[in-house]
PDB file of C-alpha atoms in Angstrom:
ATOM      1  CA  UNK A   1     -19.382  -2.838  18.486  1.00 63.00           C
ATOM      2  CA  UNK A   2     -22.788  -2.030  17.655  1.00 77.00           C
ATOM      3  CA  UNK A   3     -22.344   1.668  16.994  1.00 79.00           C
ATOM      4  CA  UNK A   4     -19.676   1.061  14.580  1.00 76.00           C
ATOM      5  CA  UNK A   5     -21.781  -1.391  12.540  1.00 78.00           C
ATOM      6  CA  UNK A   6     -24.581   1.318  13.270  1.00 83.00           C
ATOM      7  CA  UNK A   7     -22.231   3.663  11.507  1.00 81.00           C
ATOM      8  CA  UNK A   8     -20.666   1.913   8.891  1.00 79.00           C
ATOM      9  CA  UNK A   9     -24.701   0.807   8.023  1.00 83.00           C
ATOM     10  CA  UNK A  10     -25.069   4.734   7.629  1.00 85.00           C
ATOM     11  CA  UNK A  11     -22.074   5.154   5.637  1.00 83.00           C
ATOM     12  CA  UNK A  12     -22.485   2.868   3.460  1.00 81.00           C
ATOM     13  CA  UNK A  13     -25.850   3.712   2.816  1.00 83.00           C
ATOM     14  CA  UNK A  14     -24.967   7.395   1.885  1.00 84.00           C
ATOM     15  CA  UNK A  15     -22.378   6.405  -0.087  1.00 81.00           C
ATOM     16  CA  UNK A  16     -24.663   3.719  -1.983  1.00 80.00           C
ATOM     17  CA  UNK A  17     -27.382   6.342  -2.824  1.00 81.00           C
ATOM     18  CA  UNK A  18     -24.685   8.620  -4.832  1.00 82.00           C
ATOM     19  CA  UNK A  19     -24.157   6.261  -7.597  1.00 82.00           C
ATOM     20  CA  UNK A  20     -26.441   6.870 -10.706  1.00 85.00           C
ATOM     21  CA  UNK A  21     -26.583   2.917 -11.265  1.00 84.00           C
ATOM     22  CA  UNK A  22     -27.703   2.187  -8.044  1.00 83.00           C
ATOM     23  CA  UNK A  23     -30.356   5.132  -7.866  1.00 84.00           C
ATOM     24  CA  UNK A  24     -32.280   3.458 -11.117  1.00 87.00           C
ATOM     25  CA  UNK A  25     -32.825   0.192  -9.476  1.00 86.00           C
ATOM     26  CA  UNK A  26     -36.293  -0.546  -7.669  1.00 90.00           C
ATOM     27  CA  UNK A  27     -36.911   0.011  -4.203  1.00 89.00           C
ATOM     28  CA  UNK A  28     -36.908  -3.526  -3.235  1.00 91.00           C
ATOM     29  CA  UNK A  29     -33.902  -4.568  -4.745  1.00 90.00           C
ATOM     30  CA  UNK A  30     -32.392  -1.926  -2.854  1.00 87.00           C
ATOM     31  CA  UNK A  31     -33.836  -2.569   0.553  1.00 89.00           C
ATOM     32  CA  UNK A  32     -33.328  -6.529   0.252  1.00 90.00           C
ATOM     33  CA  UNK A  33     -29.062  -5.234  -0.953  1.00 88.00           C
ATOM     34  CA  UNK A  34     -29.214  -2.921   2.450  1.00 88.00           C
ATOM     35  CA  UNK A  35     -30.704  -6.189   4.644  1.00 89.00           C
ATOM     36  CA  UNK A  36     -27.909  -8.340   3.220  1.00 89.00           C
ATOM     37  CA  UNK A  37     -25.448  -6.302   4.058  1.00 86.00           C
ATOM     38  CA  UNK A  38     -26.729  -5.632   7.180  1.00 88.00           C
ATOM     39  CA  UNK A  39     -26.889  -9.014   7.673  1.00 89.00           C
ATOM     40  CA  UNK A  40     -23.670  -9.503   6.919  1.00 87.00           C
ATOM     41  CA  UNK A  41     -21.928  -7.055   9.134  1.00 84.00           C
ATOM     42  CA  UNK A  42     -23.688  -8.504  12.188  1.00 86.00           C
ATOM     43  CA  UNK A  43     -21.889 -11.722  10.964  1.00 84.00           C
ATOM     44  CA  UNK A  44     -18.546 -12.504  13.814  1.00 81.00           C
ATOM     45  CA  UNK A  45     -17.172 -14.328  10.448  1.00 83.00           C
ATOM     46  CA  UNK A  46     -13.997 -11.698   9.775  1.00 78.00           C
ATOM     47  CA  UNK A  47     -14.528 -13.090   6.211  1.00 82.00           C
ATOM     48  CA  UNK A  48     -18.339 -12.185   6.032  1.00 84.00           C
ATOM     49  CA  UNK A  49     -18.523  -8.413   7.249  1.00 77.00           C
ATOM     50  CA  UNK A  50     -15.003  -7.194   5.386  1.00 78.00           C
ATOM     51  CA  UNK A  51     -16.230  -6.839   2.358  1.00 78.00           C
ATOM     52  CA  UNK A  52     -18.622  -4.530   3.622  1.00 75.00           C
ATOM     53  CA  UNK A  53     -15.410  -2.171   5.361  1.00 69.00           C
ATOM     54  CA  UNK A  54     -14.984   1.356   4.257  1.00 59.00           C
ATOM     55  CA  UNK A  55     -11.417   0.723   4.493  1.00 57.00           C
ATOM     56  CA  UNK A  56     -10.149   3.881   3.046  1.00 58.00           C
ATOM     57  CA  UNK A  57     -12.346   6.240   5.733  1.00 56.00           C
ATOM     58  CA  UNK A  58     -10.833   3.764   8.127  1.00 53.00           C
ATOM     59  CA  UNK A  59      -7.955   4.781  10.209  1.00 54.00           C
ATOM     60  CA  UNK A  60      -6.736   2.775  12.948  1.00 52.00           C
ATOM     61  CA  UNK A  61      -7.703   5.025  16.026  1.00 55.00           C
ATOM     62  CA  UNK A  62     -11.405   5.008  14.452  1.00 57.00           C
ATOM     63  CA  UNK A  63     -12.358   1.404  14.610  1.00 57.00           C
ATOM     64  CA  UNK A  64      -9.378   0.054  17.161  1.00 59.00           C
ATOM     65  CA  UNK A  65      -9.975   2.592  19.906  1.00 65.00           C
ATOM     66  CA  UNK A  66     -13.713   1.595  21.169  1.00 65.00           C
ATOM     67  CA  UNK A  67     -12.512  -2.281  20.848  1.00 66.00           C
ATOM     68  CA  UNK A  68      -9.384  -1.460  22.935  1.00 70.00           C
ATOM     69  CA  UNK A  69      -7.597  -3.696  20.885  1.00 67.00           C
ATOM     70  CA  UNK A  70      -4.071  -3.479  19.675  1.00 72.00           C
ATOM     71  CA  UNK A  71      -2.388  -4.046  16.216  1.00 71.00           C
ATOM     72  CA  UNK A  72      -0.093  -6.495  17.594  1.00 76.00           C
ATOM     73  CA  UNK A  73      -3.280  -8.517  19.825  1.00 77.00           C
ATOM     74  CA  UNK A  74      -5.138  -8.304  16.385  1.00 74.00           C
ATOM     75  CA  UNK A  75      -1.283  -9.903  14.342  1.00 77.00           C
ATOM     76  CA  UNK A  76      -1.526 -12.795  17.085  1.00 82.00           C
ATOM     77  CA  UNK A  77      -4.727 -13.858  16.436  1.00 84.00           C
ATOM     78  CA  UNK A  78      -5.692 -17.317  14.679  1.00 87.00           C
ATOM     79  CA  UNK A  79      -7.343 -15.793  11.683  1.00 84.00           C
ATOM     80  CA  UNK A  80      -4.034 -13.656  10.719  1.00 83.00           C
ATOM     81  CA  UNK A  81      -1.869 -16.581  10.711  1.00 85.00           C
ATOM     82  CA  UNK A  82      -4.495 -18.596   8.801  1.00 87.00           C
ATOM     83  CA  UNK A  83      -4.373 -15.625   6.641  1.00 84.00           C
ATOM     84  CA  UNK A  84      -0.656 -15.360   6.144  1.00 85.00           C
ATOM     85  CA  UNK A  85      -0.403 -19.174   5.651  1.00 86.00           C
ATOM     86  CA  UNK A  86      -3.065 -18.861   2.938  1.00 87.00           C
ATOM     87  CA  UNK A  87      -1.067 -16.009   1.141  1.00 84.00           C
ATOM     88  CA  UNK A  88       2.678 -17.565   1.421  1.00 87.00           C
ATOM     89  CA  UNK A  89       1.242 -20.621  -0.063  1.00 84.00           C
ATOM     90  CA  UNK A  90      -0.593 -19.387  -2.942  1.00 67.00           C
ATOM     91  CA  UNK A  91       2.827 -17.016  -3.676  1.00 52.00           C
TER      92      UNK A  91
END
């Protein structure tokens, strides 16, 4: 787990330091943004770190594969039916 967060860290940080907006700002503001993210992908609240989820550099086989975890282990899991609840009742 730890080398994906280690990677997604580095991803995110490339990707941060391409935006013009971002560049302008001062150091610090930048390195206290990098800590609270990095904070809050070491968080084991799903609602906390996915924010944070390149989800469209994502495929399945790239963050499933090291957890050994399967789509339908991951659709049986407390948090998706919370999930699902949440969405059917707000529809």
């Amino acid at each position: 787990m730890a080398a994906i967060r280690d990677r997604l860290l580095m991803t995110l940080e490339r990707s941060r330091s391409s935006y013009e907006i971002i560049k302008m700002l001062p150091k610090e503001t930048k390195d206290r943004a990098m800590r609270e993210i990095a904070d809050a992908t070491a968080s084991e609240d799903f609602e906390t770190f996915y924010p944070f989820l390149d989800m469209k550099n994502q495929r399945p086989g790239d963050y499933l594969a090291p957890l050994n975890l399967k789509y339908l282990d991951l659709a049986r899991t407390e948090w998706m039916r919370r999930a699902i609840a949440t969405v059917l009742g707000a529809a």
